[in-house]
CSV table of C-alpha atoms and ligand atoms in Angstrom, one decimal:
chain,number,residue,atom,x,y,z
A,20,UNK,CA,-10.7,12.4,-95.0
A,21,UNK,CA,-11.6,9.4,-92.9
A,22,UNK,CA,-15.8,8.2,-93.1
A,23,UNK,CA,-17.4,10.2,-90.2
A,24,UNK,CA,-19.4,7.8,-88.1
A,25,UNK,CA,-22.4,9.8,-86.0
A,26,UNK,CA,-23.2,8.0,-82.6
A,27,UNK,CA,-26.5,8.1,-81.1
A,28,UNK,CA,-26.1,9.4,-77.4
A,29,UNK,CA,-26.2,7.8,-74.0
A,30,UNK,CA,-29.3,9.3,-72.3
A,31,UNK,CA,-29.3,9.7,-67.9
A,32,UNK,CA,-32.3,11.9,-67.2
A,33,UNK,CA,-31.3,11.2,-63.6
A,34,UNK,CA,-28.8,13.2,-64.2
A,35,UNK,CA,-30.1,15.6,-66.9
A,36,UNK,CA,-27.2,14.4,-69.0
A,37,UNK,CA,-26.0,12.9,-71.6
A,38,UNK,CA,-22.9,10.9,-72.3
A,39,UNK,CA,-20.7,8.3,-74.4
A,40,UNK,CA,-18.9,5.3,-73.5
A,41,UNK,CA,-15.3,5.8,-74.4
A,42,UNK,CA,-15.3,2.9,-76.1
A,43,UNK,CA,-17.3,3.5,-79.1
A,44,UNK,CA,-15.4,6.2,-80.2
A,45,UNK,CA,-11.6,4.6,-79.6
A,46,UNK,CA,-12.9,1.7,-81.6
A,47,UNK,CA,-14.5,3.6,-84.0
A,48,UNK,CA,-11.1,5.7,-84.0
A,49,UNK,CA,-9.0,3.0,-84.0
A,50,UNK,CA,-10.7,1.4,-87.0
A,51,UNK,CA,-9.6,4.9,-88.6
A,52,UNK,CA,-13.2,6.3,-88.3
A,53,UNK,CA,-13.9,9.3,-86.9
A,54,UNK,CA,-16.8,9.3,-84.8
A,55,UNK,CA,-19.3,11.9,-83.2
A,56,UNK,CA,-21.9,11.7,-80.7
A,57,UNK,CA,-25.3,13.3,-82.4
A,58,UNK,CA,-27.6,15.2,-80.2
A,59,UNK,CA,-30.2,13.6,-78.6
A,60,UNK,CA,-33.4,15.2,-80.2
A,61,UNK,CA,-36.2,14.1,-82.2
A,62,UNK,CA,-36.8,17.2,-84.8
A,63,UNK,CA,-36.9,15.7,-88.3
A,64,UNK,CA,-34.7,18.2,-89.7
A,65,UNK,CA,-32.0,18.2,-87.5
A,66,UNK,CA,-32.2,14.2,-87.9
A,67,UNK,CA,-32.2,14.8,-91.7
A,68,UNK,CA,-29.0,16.9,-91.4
A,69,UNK,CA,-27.3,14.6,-89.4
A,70,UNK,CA,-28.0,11.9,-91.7
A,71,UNK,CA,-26.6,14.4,-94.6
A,72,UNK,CA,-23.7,15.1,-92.4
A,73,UNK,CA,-22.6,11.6,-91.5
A,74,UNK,CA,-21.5,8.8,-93.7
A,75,UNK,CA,-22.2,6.1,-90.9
A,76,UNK,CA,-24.1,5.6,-87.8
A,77,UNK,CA,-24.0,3.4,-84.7
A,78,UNK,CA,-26.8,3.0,-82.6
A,79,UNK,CA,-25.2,2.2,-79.0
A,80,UNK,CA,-26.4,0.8,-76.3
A,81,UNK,CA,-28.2,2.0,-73.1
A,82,UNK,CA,-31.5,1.6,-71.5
A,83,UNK,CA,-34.1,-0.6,-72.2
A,84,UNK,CA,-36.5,0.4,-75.0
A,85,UNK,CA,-40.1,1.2,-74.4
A,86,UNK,CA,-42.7,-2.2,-74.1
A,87,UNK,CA,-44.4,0.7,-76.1
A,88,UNK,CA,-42.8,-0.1,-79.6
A,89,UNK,CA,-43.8,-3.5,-79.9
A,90,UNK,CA,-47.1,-2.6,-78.4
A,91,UNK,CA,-46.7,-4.3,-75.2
A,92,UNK,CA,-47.2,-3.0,-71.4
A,93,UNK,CA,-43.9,-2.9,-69.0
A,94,UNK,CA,-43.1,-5.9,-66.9
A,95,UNK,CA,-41.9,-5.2,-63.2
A,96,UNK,CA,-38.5,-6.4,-64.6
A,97,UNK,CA,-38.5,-3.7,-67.4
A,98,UNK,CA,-36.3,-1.1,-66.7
A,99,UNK,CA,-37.4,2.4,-67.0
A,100,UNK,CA,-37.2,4.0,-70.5
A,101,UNK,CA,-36.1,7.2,-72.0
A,102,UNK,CA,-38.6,7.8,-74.4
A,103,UNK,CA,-37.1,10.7,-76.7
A,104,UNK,CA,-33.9,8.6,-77.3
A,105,UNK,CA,-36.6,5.7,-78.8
A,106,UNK,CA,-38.5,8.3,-80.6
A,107,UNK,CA,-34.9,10.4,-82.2
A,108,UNK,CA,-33.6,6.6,-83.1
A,109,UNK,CA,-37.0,5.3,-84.6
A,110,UNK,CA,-36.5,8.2,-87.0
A,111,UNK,CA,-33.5,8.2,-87.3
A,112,UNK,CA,-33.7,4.6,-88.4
A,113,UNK,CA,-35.9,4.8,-91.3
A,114,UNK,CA,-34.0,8.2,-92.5
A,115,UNK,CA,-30.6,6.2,-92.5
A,116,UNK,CA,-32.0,3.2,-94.2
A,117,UNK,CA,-33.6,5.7,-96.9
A,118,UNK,CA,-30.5,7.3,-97.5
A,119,UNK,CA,-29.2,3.6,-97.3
A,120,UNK,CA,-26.1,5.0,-95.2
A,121,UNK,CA,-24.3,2.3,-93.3
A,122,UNK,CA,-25.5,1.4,-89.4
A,123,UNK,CA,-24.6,-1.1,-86.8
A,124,UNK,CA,-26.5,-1.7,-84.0
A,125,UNK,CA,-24.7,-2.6,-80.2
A,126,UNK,CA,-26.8,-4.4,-77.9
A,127,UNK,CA,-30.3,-1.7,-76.9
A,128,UNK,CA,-29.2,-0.9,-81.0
A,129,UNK,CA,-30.2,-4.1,-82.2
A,130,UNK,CA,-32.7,-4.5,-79.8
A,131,UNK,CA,-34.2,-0.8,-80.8
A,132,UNK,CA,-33.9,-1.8,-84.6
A,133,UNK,CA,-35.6,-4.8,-84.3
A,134,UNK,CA,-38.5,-3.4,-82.4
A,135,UNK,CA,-38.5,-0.4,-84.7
A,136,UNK,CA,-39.1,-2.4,-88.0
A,137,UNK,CA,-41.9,-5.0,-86.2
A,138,UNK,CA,-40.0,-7.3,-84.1
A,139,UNK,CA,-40.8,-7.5,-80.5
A,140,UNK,CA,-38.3,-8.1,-77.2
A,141,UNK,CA,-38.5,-10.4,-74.0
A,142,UNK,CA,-38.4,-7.3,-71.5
A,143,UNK,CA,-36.5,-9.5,-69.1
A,144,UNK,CA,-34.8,-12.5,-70.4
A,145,UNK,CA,-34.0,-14.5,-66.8
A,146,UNK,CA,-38.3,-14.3,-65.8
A,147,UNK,CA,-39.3,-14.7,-69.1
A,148,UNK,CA,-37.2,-17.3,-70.5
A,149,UNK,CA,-35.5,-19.0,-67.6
A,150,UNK,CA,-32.6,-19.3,-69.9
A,151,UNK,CA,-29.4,-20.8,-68.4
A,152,UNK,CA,-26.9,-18.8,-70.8
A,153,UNK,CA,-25.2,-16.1,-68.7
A,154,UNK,CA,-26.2,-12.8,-70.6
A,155,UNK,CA,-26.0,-10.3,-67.7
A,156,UNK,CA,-21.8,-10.6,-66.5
A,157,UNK,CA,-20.2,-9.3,-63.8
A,158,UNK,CA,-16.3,-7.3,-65.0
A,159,UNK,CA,-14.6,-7.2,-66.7
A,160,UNK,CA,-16.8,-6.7,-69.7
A,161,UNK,CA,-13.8,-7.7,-72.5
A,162,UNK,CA,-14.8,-11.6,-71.1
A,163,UNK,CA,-16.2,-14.1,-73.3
A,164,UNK,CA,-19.5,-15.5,-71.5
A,165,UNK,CA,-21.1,-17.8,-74.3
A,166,UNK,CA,-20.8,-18.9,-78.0
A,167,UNK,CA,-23.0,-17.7,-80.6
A,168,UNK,CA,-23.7,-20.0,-83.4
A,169,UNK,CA,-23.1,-18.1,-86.8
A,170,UNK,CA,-25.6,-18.2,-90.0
A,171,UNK,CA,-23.5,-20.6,-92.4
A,172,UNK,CA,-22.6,-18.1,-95.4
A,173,UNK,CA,-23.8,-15.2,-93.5
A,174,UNK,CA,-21.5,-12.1,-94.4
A,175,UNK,CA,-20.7,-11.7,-90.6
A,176,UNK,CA,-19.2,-15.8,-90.6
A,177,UNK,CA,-17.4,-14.7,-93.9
A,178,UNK,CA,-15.4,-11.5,-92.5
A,179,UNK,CA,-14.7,-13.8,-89.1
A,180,UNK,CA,-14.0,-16.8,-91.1
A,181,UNK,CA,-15.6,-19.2,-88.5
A,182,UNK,CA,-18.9,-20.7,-87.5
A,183,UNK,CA,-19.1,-20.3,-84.0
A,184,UNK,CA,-17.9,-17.0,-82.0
A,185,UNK,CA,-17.2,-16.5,-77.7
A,186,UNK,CA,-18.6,-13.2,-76.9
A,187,UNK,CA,-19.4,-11.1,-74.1
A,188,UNK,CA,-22.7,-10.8,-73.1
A,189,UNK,CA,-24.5,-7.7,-71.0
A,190,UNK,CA,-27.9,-7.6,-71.6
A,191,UNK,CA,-31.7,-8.8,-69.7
A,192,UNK,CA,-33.6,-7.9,-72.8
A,193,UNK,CA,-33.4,-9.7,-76.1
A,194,UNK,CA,-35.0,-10.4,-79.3
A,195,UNK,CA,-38.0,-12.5,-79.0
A,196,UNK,CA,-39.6,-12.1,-82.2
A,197,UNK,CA,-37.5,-11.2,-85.5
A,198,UNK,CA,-38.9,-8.1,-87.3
A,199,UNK,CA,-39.8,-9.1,-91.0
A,200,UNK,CA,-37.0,-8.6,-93.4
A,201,UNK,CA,-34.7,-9.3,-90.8
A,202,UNK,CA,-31.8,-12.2,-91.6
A,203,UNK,CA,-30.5,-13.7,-88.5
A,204,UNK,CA,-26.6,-13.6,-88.7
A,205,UNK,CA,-25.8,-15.6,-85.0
A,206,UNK,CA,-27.3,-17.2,-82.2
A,207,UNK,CA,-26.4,-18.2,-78.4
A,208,UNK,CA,-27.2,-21.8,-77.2
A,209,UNK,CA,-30.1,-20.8,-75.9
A,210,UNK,CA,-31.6,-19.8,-79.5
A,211,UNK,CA,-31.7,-16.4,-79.1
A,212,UNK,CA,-30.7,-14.2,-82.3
A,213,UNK,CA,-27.6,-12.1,-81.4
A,214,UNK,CA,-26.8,-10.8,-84.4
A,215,UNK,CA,-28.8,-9.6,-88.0
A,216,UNK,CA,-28.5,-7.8,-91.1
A,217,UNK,CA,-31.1,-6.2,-93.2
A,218,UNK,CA,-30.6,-7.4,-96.5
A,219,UNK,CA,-31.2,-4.9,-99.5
A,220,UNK,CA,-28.7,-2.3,-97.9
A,221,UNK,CA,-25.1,-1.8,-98.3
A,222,UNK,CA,-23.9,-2.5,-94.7
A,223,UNK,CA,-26.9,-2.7,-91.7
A,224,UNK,CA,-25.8,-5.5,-89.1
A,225,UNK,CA,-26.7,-5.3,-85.8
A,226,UNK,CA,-25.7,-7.2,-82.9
A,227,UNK,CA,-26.4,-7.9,-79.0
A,228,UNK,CA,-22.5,-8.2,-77.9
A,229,UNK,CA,-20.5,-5.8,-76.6
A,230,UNK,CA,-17.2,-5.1,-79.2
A,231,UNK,CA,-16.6,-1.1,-77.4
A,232,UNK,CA,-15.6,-3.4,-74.5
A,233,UNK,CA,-13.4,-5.8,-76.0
A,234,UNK,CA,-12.0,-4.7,-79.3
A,235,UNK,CA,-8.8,-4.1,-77.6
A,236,UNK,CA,-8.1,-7.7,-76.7
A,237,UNK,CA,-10.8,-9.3,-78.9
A,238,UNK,CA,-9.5,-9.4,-82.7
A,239,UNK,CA,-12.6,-10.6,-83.6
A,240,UNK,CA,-14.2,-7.4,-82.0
A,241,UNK,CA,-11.7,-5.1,-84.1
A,242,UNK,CA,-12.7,-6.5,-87.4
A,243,UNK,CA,-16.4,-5.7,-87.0
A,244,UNK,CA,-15.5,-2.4,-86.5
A,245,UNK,CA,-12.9,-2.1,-89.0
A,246,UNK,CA,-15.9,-3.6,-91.3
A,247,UNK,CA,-18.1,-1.4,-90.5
A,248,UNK,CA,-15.8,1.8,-90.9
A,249,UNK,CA,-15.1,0.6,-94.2
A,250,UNK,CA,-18.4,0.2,-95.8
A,251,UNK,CA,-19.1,4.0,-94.3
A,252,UNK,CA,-15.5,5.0,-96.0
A,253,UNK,CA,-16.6,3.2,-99.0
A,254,UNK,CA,-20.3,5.0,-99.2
A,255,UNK,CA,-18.5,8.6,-98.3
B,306,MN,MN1,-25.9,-12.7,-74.8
């Protein structure tokens, strides 16, 4: 039975719909996962189940999360948010780390966790940092756009083997303050954390690059996930 690895949904209330990026569940697949996309609801118990019923969850990406949850008021540049989504995955959250299931956070994920435990966000990096580090690229999204500097002895720089990384970058928001707890794992030229973990759990990395795009091309890309899959197949 391979670890089965529940997917927090893509949210379009423009659409009254919700839906998944292929790429999150081929690479969840094709790190012999296999992977499910959760419904998007906030009800404890059904979160509790889901929890019970899953022995891994990613938290994908997708809008930008509410100024709300780190107690700030939206910028012009802040895209509109989808408030159930942040309220099922704030839950959600602290019922995976109770169970101390594994998680990884993509892009919005890390940036939801971070908020979630007492970080807080630049709503829009280019107003609000000037930064000259291309974040937001243009296709294909399996490019490299910048390096990320990795945490010497970090468990992410031991499964890669290296200390700095090219990865793709497709995001205007970012961390701006670390939540407490949090270890930083990489970070771009700019300074900006890109990846963590939460130390204390079995496997709870996040990160702010994009491996659904690239893991097909990117070997790097296919060894988080394989990672990843493992420590759920290892807690099932
Ligand atoms: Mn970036």
């Amino acid at each position: 039975m391979k670890p089965v690895i529940g997917i927090t949904p893509l949210a379009d209330p423009e659409r009254e719909s919700y839906w998944m990026l292929p790429g999150y569940m081929t690479g969840i697949a094709g790190a012999s996962g296999l992977p499910v996309m959760l419904p998007l609801t906030d009800d404890p118990e059904d979160l509790a189940q889901s929890v019970a019923l899953c022995d891994g969850f990613l938290f994908a990406g997708g809008h930008d999360v509410s100024p709300a949850l780190y107690g700030e008021t939206p910028l012009a540049a802040c895209g509109a948010p989808v408030p159930l989504r942040d309220r099922m995955e704030t839950a959600l959250l602290r019922a995976v780390l109770q169970a101390d299931k594994p998680l990884l956070g993509v892009c919005r994920g890390l940036q939801l966790i971070n908020a979630a435990l007492g970080g807080s966000l630049y709503q829009d990096l280019p107003s609000q940092t000037g930064t000259a580090v291309e974040h937001h690229q243009s296709p294909p999204y399996n490019r490299p756009v910048h390096v990320v500097r990795l945490t010497p002895g970090c468990p992410l720089a031991e499964l890669l083997g290296r200390e700095t990384l090219a990865v793709n970058s497709y995001h205007h928001q970012g961390i701006k303050v670390l939540a407490p707890g949090l270890e930083a794992m990489a970070a771009a030229p700019d300074g900006l954390v890109e990846a963590f973990r939460i130390p204390g759990h079995a496997f709870a990395w996040a990160i702010q690059w994009h491996p659904e795009c690239s893991y097909q091309t990117d070997p790097d890309a296919a060894a988080l996930f394989r990672r990843f899959v493992a420590a759920c197949a290892h807690q099932r």
